Amino acid sequence: MAPLIPQKAGHIVLLANAPWTDAKQLCIFATRVVGVRPVHVTIFTNDQFLERARREITSELAHDVSRMSYIRLVTLPADRHQQFVDLTFEAAFAQAYKQLLAGERIRCAATGEEHGPLSVPQAIITPKNTTPEGLAILRAQSSCPPGSPSAVAPKLLVWYSRVPATLFFFHGPLERGGIGDVRAKVRAEALRRRAPEEEVFEETVSFLESTLLRVPGYAPMYSHEIQPQELNHHGNLGLEWLTIYDMFTKCDGVLISTPECYDPLSIIGARAWMAETGRGTYAVGPIVSSGVRAVENELMEADKGTEIRDFVSKILKSHGPKSLLYISLGAWTWPKCPEKMWTFLDVVMERRIPFILSHASGFAQVPEEVRDKVDRYGLGLLSSWCPQQMILNHPVTAWFVTHCGHCSVMEAISAGVPMICWPFSPDGALNAVHLTDTQKCAYELLEVRTGHGVRRVYRTGARPEGTLDAIRAEAHDVLQRAFGEDGEKKRERASQMKARFAAAWPRTRGAERRDADDGVDEGGSVREVERFLADLGV
């Protein structure tokens, strides 16, 4: 039985169920919170994530183990087949929350360990996947019953790990550059087509009223460019976006896992928009692993951890620093026409560029002829799951070919690695425009587009041909520039962004400062966490 923890500080609850990318960020955020102030943090997760979460927290707090006592991990029953809305986990947390309110002990489902009561939490933070019904239940439970130790109901906040611009584009009002009441638009379109609302929302471009999107701080783009690829699968995408929209209409605030320096206009705008209804917005990123065992933890989870570590060391010796191309399109996405990837890979090998290709998606079936070709090439490595941060932070890595998922972008900039963008979803499409046109630390592949994406591109005025020959020509052009003088300029831009990211969470407490001369805001995210805690009264 766990010892009773003295109630000497405030209390925050984090719901770190699925997916792991969000759960991992919340574990790291917990360590940042207790590093700023002695606050108790209870992390509710599932048994599948328990050991990974422990390793992450231990790694981040290795230099300050005294803070470990403020964080406790509690597993709840969960449906492992649900990557987004998990009603089993949601119901289990509702029961555990009753126990928290009643001052009762709570039990970890995986270990049987009991945790002593703490004060009623000042905040519950969920990674955008709690249903509106779940929020309603929590609010009803928090209505301060007789004998409750607290007279103030906890604030319910959303953990937002997407590109901040989508706060406006998908969730904001028309007057702030959003698409307005998306529920009403989707419902009307679903009735017209006699189709499920989730299906209609997945086909994003079908209900956008404007043909030209003007997101503040981003180059204009046509509405059909917001989803530049046909997806291999839809899964819960429509349900996910609709649930997020509903969350933003009912939550008490949002924590954005992005530093303000990456997308200041969107984040400043989000603060103003949420403040209109008395809700807080806090930019607390970047939230990436930086602990002493970060590399070790990644290698444990990788498909070929030891082989990858040996491979990058070998390439560093034979080709020198900034020579490797790392290719990963994330855990879920993969070209619906995989020949486009194999064509791009052919160009990489023709140019004698060493590479690592991560093919984590279940749709990424690598043909034997491709495997044989890579084996004969001798400078390439294929892996179904890669230690991404280790690769990005290794001195051998030159460029990152990415789908521009926001977590991947945050990791790349934190490592100072410029990108070659191959976006699939709205999140990736907005990041790609921002990285290429605003931050100027990336190139975007346009000929790889499919479906709506092969219509006219606003920035170029041309239509992608989308043929394998066009992809081959574009790949040669982009890689030649990337490994030349123009690419060095983009690398310098990425290095400048890396410095700003590092400054958001300075390693030395008390180093916070604002300096307009060098464009670096030391401790900006530390101050955001302090403001968040102050708003909670902690």
JSON list of N, CA and C in Angstrom, two decimals, residues 169-170 177-179 201-215 219-229 424-427 429-430 433 449-459:
[
{"chain": "A", "resi": 169, "resn": "PHE", "atom": "N", "xyz": [-8.95, 27.34, -37.61]},
{"chain": "A", "resi": 169, "resn": "PHE", "atom": "CA", "xyz": [-9.47, 26.83, -38.86]},
{"chain": "A", "resi": 169, "resn": "PHE", "atom": "C", "xyz": [-10.63, 25.88, -38.66]},
{"chain": "A", "resi": 170, "resn": "PHE", "atom": "N", "xyz": [-10.51, 24.96, -37.71]},
{"chain": "A", "resi": 170, "resn": "PHE", "atom": "CA", "xyz": [-11.56, 23.97, -37.51]},
{"chain": "A", "resi": 170, "resn": "PHE", "atom": "C", "xyz": [-12.49, 24.28, -36.35]},
{"chain": "A", "resi": 177, "resn": "GLY", "atom": "N", "xyz": [-11.34, 33.86, -38.49]},
{"chain": "A", "resi": 177, "resn": "GLY", "atom": "CA", "xyz": [-10.72, 33.06, -39.53]},
{"chain": "A", "resi": 177, "resn": "GLY", "atom": "C", "xyz": [-11.10, 31.60, -39.53]},
{"chain": "A", "resi": 178, "resn": "GLY", "atom": "N", "xyz": [-12.07, 31.21, -38.69]},
{"chain": "A", "resi": 178, "resn": "GLY", "atom": "CA", "xyz": [-12.50, 29.83, -38.63]},
{"chain": "A", "resi": 178, "resn": "GLY", "atom": "C", "xyz": [-13.62, 29.54, -39.60]},
{"chain": "A", "resi": 179, "resn": "ILE", "atom": "N", "xyz": [-14.17, 28.33, -39.52]},
{"chain": "A", "resi": 179, "resn": "ILE", "atom": "CA", "xyz": [-15.28, 27.95, -40.40]},
{"chain": "A", "resi": 179, "resn": "ILE", "atom": "C", "xyz": [-16.60, 28.00, -39.66]},
{"chain": "A", "resi": 201, "resn": "PHE", "atom": "N", "xyz": [-17.47, 14.96, -42.28]},
{"chain": "A", "resi": 201, "resn": "PHE", "atom": "CA", "xyz": [-16.38, 15.78, -41.77]},
{"chain": "A", "resi": 201, "resn": "PHE", "atom": "C", "xyz": [-15.04, 15.32, -42.31]},
{"chain": "A", "resi": 202, "resn": "GLU", "atom": "N", "xyz": [-14.87, 14.02, -42.53]},
{"chain": "A", "resi": 202, "resn": "GLU", "atom": "CA", "xyz": [-13.61, 13.51, -43.07]},
{"chain": "A", "resi": 202, "resn": "GLU", "atom": "C", "xyz": [-13.32, 14.11, -44.44]},
{"chain": "A", "resi": 203, "resn": "GLU", "atom": "N", "xyz": [-14.36, 14.35, -45.21]},
{"chain": "A", "resi": 203, "resn": "GLU", "atom": "CA", "xyz": [-14.19, 14.95, -46.52]},
{"chain": "A", "resi": 203, "resn": "GLU", "atom": "C", "xyz": [-14.21, 16.47, -46.36]},
{"chain": "A", "resi": 204, "resn": "THR", "atom": "N", "xyz": [-13.19, 16.96, -45.71]},
{"chain": "A", "resi": 204, "resn": "THR", "atom": "CA", "xyz": [-13.13, 18.34, -45.25]},
{"chain": "A", "resi": 204, "resn": "THR", "atom": "C", "xyz": [-13.54, 19.35, -46.30]},
{"chain": "A", "resi": 205, "resn": "VAL", "atom": "N", "xyz": [-13.01, 19.22, -47.50]},
{"chain": "A", "resi": 205, "resn": "VAL", "atom": "CA", "xyz": [-13.22, 20.26, -48.50]},
{"chain": "A", "resi": 205, "resn": "VAL", "atom": "C", "xyz": [-14.65, 20.35, -48.98]},
{"chain": "A", "resi": 206, "resn": "SER", "atom": "N", "xyz": [-15.49, 19.36, -48.68]},
{"chain": "A", "resi": 206, "resn": "SER", "atom": "CA", "xyz": [-16.85, 19.36, -49.21]},
{"chain": "A", "resi": 206, "resn": "SER", "atom": "C", "xyz": [-17.76, 20.39, -48.56]},
{"chain": "A", "resi": 207, "resn": "PHE", "atom": "N", "xyz": [-17.37, 20.92, -47.37]},
{"chain": "A", "resi": 207, "resn": "PHE", "atom": "CA", "xyz": [-18.26, 21.88, -46.75]},
{"chain": "A", "resi": 207, "resn": "PHE", "atom": "C", "xyz": [-17.57, 23.21, -46.42]},
{"chain": "A", "resi": 208, "resn": "LEU", "atom": "N", "xyz": [-16.37, 23.44, -46.98]},
{"chain": "A", "resi": 208, "resn": "LEU", "atom": "CA", "xyz": [-15.72, 24.72, -46.78]},
{"chain": "A", "resi": 208, "resn": "LEU", "atom": "C", "xyz": [-16.37, 25.75, -47.70]},
{"chain": "A", "resi": 209, "resn": "GLU", "atom": "N", "xyz": [-16.74, 26.89, -47.15]},
{"chain": "A", "resi": 209, "resn": "GLU", "atom": "CA", "xyz": [-17.46, 27.89, -47.94]},
{"chain": "A", "resi": 209, "resn": "GLU", "atom": "C", "xyz": [-16.50, 28.70, -48.81]},
{"chain": "A", "resi": 210, "resn": "SER", "atom": "N", "xyz": [-15.30, 28.94, -48.32]},
{"chain": "A", "resi": 210, "resn": "SER", "atom": "CA", "xyz": [-14.35, 29.77, -49.04]},
{"chain": "A", "resi": 210, "resn": "SER", "atom": "C", "xyz": [-13.43, 28.92, -49.89]},
{"chain": "A", "resi": 211, "resn": "THR", "atom": "N", "xyz": [-13.13, 29.36, -51.09]},
{"chain": "A", "resi": 211, "resn": "THR", "atom": "CA", "xyz": [-12.19, 28.62, -51.93]},
{"chain": "A", "resi": 211, "resn": "THR", "atom": "C", "xyz": [-10.75, 29.04, -51.63]},
{"chain": "A", "resi": 212, "resn": "LEU", "atom": "N", "xyz": [-10.56, 30.14, -50.93]},
{"chain": "A", "resi": 212, "resn": "LEU", "atom": "CA", "xyz": [-9.22, 30.60, -50.58]},
{"chain": "A", "resi": 212, "resn": "LEU", "atom": "C", "xyz": [-9.16, 30.79, -49.07]},
{"chain": "A", "resi": 213, "resn": "LEU", "atom": "N", "xyz": [-8.26, 30.07, -48.43]},
{"chain": "A", "resi": 213, "resn": "LEU", "atom": "CA", "xyz": [-8.11, 30.14, -46.98]},
{"chain": "A", "resi": 213, "resn": "LEU", "atom": "C", "xyz": [-7.03, 31.13, -46.62]},
{"chain": "A", "resi": 214, "resn": "ARG", "atom": "N", "xyz": [-7.34, 31.99, -45.66]},
{"chain": "A", "resi": 214, "resn": "ARG", "atom": "CA", "xyz": [-6.36, 32.97, -45.19]},
{"chain": "A", "resi": 214, "resn": "ARG", "atom": "C", "xyz": [-6.21, 32.84, -43.68]},
{"chain": "A", "resi": 215, "resn": "VAL", "atom": "N", "xyz": [-5.37, 31.91, -43.28]},
{"chain": "A", "resi": 215, "resn": "VAL", "atom": "CA", "xyz": [-5.10, 31.70, -41.86]},
{"chain": "A", "resi": 215, "resn": "VAL", "atom": "C", "xyz": [-4.05, 32.71, -41.43]},
{"chain": "A", "resi": 219, "resn": "ALA", "atom": "N", "xyz": [0.80, 31.55, -45.42]},
{"chain": "A", "resi": 219, "resn": "ALA", "atom": "CA", "xyz": [0.56, 31.90, -46.81]},
{"chain": "A", "resi": 219, "resn": "ALA", "atom": "C", "xyz": [-0.83, 31.40, -47.20]},
{"chain": "A", "resi": 220, "resn": "PRO", "atom": "N", "xyz": [-1.56, 32.15, -48.03]},
{"chain": "A", "resi": 220, "resn": "PRO", "atom": "CA", "xyz": [-2.89, 31.70, -48.46]},
{"chain": "A", "resi": 220, "resn": "PRO", "atom": "C", "xyz": [-2.81, 30.35, -49.18]},
{"chain": "A", "resi": 221, "resn": "MET", "atom": "N", "xyz": [-3.90, 29.60, -49.09]},
{"chain": "A", "resi": 221, "resn": "MET", "atom": "CA", "xyz": [-3.98, 28.32, -49.78]},
{"chain": "A", "resi": 221, "resn": "MET", "atom": "C", "xyz": [-5.43, 28.04, -50.14]},
{"chain": "A", "resi": 222, "resn": "TYR", "atom": "N", "xyz": [-5.62, 27.29, -51.21]},
{"chain": "A", "resi": 222, "resn": "TYR", "atom": "CA", "xyz": [-6.97, 26.91, -51.59]},
{"chain": "A", "resi": 222, "resn": "TYR", "atom": "C", "xyz": [-7.52, 25.88, -50.60]},
{"chain": "A", "resi": 223, "resn": "SER", "atom": "N", "xyz": [-8.84, 25.86, -50.47]},
{"chain": "A", "resi": 223, "resn": "SER", "atom": "CA", "xyz": [-9.45, 24.93, -49.52]},
{"chain": "A", "resi": 223, "resn": "SER", "atom": "C", "xyz": [-9.14, 23.48, -49.84]},
{"chain": "A", "resi": 224, "resn": "HIS", "atom": "N", "xyz": [-9.00, 23.14, -51.14]},
{"chain": "A", "resi": 224, "resn": "HIS", "atom": "CA", "xyz": [-8.71, 21.75, -51.48]},
{"chain": "A", "resi": 224, "resn": "HIS", "atom": "C", "xyz": [-7.30, 21.32, -51.08]},
{"chain": "A", "resi": 225, "resn": "GLU", "atom": "N", "xyz": [-6.43, 22.30, -50.78]},
{"chain": "A", "resi": 225, "resn": "GLU", "atom": "CA", "xyz": [-5.06, 21.96, -50.38]},
{"chain": "A", "resi": 225, "resn": "GLU", "atom": "C", "xyz": [-4.96, 21.54, -48.93]},
{"chain": "A", "resi": 226, "resn": "ILE", "atom": "N", "xyz": [-6.03, 21.71, -48.16]},
{"chain": "A", "resi": 226, "resn": "ILE", "atom": "CA", "xyz": [-5.98, 21.42, -46.73]},
{"chain": "A", "resi": 226, "resn": "ILE", "atom": "C", "xyz": [-5.88, 19.91, -46.48]},
{"chain": "A", "resi": 227, "resn": "GLN", "atom": "N", "xyz": [-6.27, 19.11, -47.47]},
{"chain": "A", "resi": 227, "resn": "GLN", "atom": "CA", "xyz": [-6.06, 17.66, -47.38]},
{"chain": "A", "resi": 227, "resn": "GLN", "atom": "C", "xyz": [-5.42, 17.22, -48.69]},
{"chain": "A", "resi": 228, "resn": "PRO", "atom": "N", "xyz": [-4.09, 17.34, -48.79]},
{"chain": "A", "resi": 228, "resn": "PRO", "atom": "CA", "xyz": [-3.42, 17.15, -50.08]},
{"chain": "A", "resi": 228, "resn": "PRO", "atom": "C", "xyz": [-3.25, 15.70, -50.51]},
{"chain": "A", "resi": 229, "resn": "GLN", "atom": "N", "xyz": [-3.67, 14.75, -49.67]},
{"chain": "A", "resi": 229, "resn": "GLN", "atom": "CA", "xyz": [-3.51, 13.34, -50.02]},
{"chain": "A", "resi": 229, "resn": "GLN", "atom": "C", "xyz": [-4.82, 12.59, -49.79]},
{"chain": "A", "resi": 424, "resn": "PHE", "atom": "N", "xyz": [-0.23, 14.92, -45.39]},
{"chain": "A", "resi": 424, "resn": "PHE", "atom": "CA", "xyz": [-1.42, 14.15, -45.74]},
{"chain": "A", "resi": 424, "resn": "PHE", "atom": "C", "xyz": [-2.69, 14.83, -45.23]},
{"chain": "A", "resi": 425, "resn": "SER", "atom": "N", "xyz": [-2.66, 15.28, -43.98]},
{"chain": "A", "resi": 425, "resn": "SER", "atom": "CA", "xyz": [-3.86, 15.76, -43.30]},
{"chain": "A", "resi": 425, "resn": "SER", "atom": "C", "xyz": [-3.84, 17.28, -43.17]},
{"chain": "A", "resi": 426, "resn": "PRO", "atom": "N", "xyz": [-4.94, 17.87, -42.70]},
{"chain": "A", "resi": 426, "resn": "PRO", "atom": "CA", "xyz": [-4.95, 19.33, -42.49]},
{"chain": "A", "resi": 426, "resn": "PRO", "atom": "C", "xyz": [-3.85, 19.81, -41.55]},
{"chain": "A", "resi": 427, "resn": "ASP", "atom": "N", "xyz": [-3.58, 19.04, -40.48]},
{"chain": "A", "resi": 427, "resn": "ASP", "atom": "CA", "xyz": [-2.51, 19.40, -39.56]},
{"chain": "A", "resi": 427, "resn": "ASP", "atom": "C", "xyz": [-1.18, 19.51, -40.30]},
{"chain": "A", "resi": 429, "resn": "ALA", "atom": "N", "xyz": [-0.73, 19.75, -43.60]},
{"chain": "A", "resi": 429, "resn": "ALA", "atom": "CA", "xyz": [-0.77, 20.73, -44.69]},
{"chain": "A", "resi": 429, "resn": "ALA", "atom": "C", "xyz": [-0.47, 22.14, -44.17]},
{"chain": "A", "resi": 430, "resn": "LEU", "atom": "N", "xyz": [-1.05, 22.50, -43.03]},
{"chain": "A", "resi": 430, "resn": "LEU", "atom": "CA", "xyz": [-0.79, 23.82, -42.46]},
{"chain": "A", "resi": 430, "resn": "LEU", "atom": "C", "xyz": [0.65, 23.93, -41.97]},
{"chain": "A", "resi": 433, "resn": "VAL", "atom": "N", "xyz": [3.02, 24.48, -45.04]},
{"chain": "A", "resi": 433, "resn": "VAL", "atom": "CA", "xyz": [3.00, 25.87, -45.52]},
{"chain": "A", "resi": 433, "resn": "VAL", "atom": "C", "xyz": [3.78, 26.77, -44.56]},
{"chain": "A", "resi": 449, "resn": "ARG", "atom": "N", "xyz": [1.20, 14.74, -54.33]},
{"chain": "A", "resi": 449, "resn": "ARG", "atom": "CA", "xyz": [-0.21, 14.92, -53.98]},
{"chain": "A", "resi": 449, "resn": "ARG", "atom": "C", "xyz": [-1.12, 14.00, -54.79]},
{"chain": "A", "resi": 450, "resn": "THR", "atom": "N", "xyz": [-2.27, 13.68, -54.17]},
{"chain": "A", "resi": 450, "resn": "THR", "atom": "CA", "xyz": [-3.28, 12.86, -54.83]},
{"chain": "A", "resi": 450, "resn": "THR", "atom": "C", "xyz": [-4.66, 13.44, -54.52]},
{"chain": "A", "resi": 451, "resn": "GLY", "atom": "N", "xyz": [-5.70, 12.91, -55.16]},
{"chain": "A", "resi": 451, "resn": "GLY", "atom": "CA", "xyz": [-7.06, 13.34, -54.87]},
{"chain": "A", "resi": 451, "resn": "GLY", "atom": "C", "xyz": [-7.25, 14.83, -55.07]},
{"chain": "A", "resi": 452, "resn": "HIS", "atom": "N", "xyz": [-7.84, 15.52, -54.04]},
{"chain": "A", "resi": 452, "resn": "HIS", "atom": "CA", "xyz": [-8.05, 16.97, -54.13]},
{"chain": "A", "resi": 452, "resn": "HIS", "atom": "C", "xyz": [-6.73, 17.71, -54.33]},
{"chain": "A", "resi": 453, "resn": "GLY", "atom": "N", "xyz": [-5.64, 17.12, -53.85]},
{"chain": "A", "resi": 453, "resn": "GLY", "atom": "CA", "xyz": [-4.35, 17.81, -53.87]},
{"chain": "A", "resi": 453, "resn": "GLY", "atom": "C", "xyz": [-3.79, 18.09, -55.24]},
{"chain": "A", "resi": 454, "resn": "VAL", "atom": "N", "xyz": [-4.26, 17.38, -56.27]},
{"chain": "A", "resi": 454, "resn": "VAL", "atom": "CA", "xyz": [-3.70, 17.60, -57.60]},
{"chain": "A", "resi": 454, "resn": "VAL", "atom": "C", "xyz": [-4.39, 18.75, -58.33]},
{"chain": "A", "resi": 455, "resn": "ARG", "atom": "N", "xyz": [-5.28, 19.44, -57.63]},
{"chain": "A", "resi": 455, "resn": "ARG", "atom": "CA", "xyz": [-5.82, 20.67, -58.21]},
{"chain": "A", "resi": 455, "resn": "ARG", "atom": "C", "xyz": [-4.80, 21.80, -58.03]},
{"chain": "A", "resi": 456, "resn": "ARG", "atom": "N", "xyz": [-5.11, 22.99, -58.51]},
{"chain": "A", "resi": 456, "resn": "ARG", "atom": "CA", "xyz": [-4.15, 24.09, -58.55]},
{"chain": "A", "resi": 456, "resn": "ARG", "atom": "C", "xyz": [-3.61, 24.45, -57.16]},
{"chain": "A", "resi": 457, "resn": "VAL", "atom": "N", "xyz": [-2.31, 24.69, -57.09]},
{"chain": "A", "resi": 457, "resn": "VAL", "atom": "CA", "xyz": [-1.64, 25.11, -55.85]},
{"chain": "A", "resi": 457, "resn": "VAL", "atom": "C", "xyz": [-1.57, 26.63, -55.86]},
{"chain": "A", "resi": 458, "resn": "TYR", "atom": "N", "xyz": [-2.07, 27.27, -54.80]},
{"chain": "A", "resi": 458, "resn": "TYR", "atom": "CA", "xyz": [-2.14, 28.73, -54.79]},
{"chain": "A", "resi": 458, "resn": "TYR", "atom": "C", "xyz": [-0.75, 29.36, -54.87]},
{"chain": "A", "resi": 459, "resn": "ARG", "atom": "N", "xyz": [0.22, 28.81, -54.15]},
{"chain": "A", "resi": 459, "resn": "ARG", "atom": "CA", "xyz": [1.55, 29.43, -54.08]},
{"chain": "A", "resi": 459, "resn": "ARG", "atom": "C", "xyz": [2.28, 29.40, -55.41]}
]
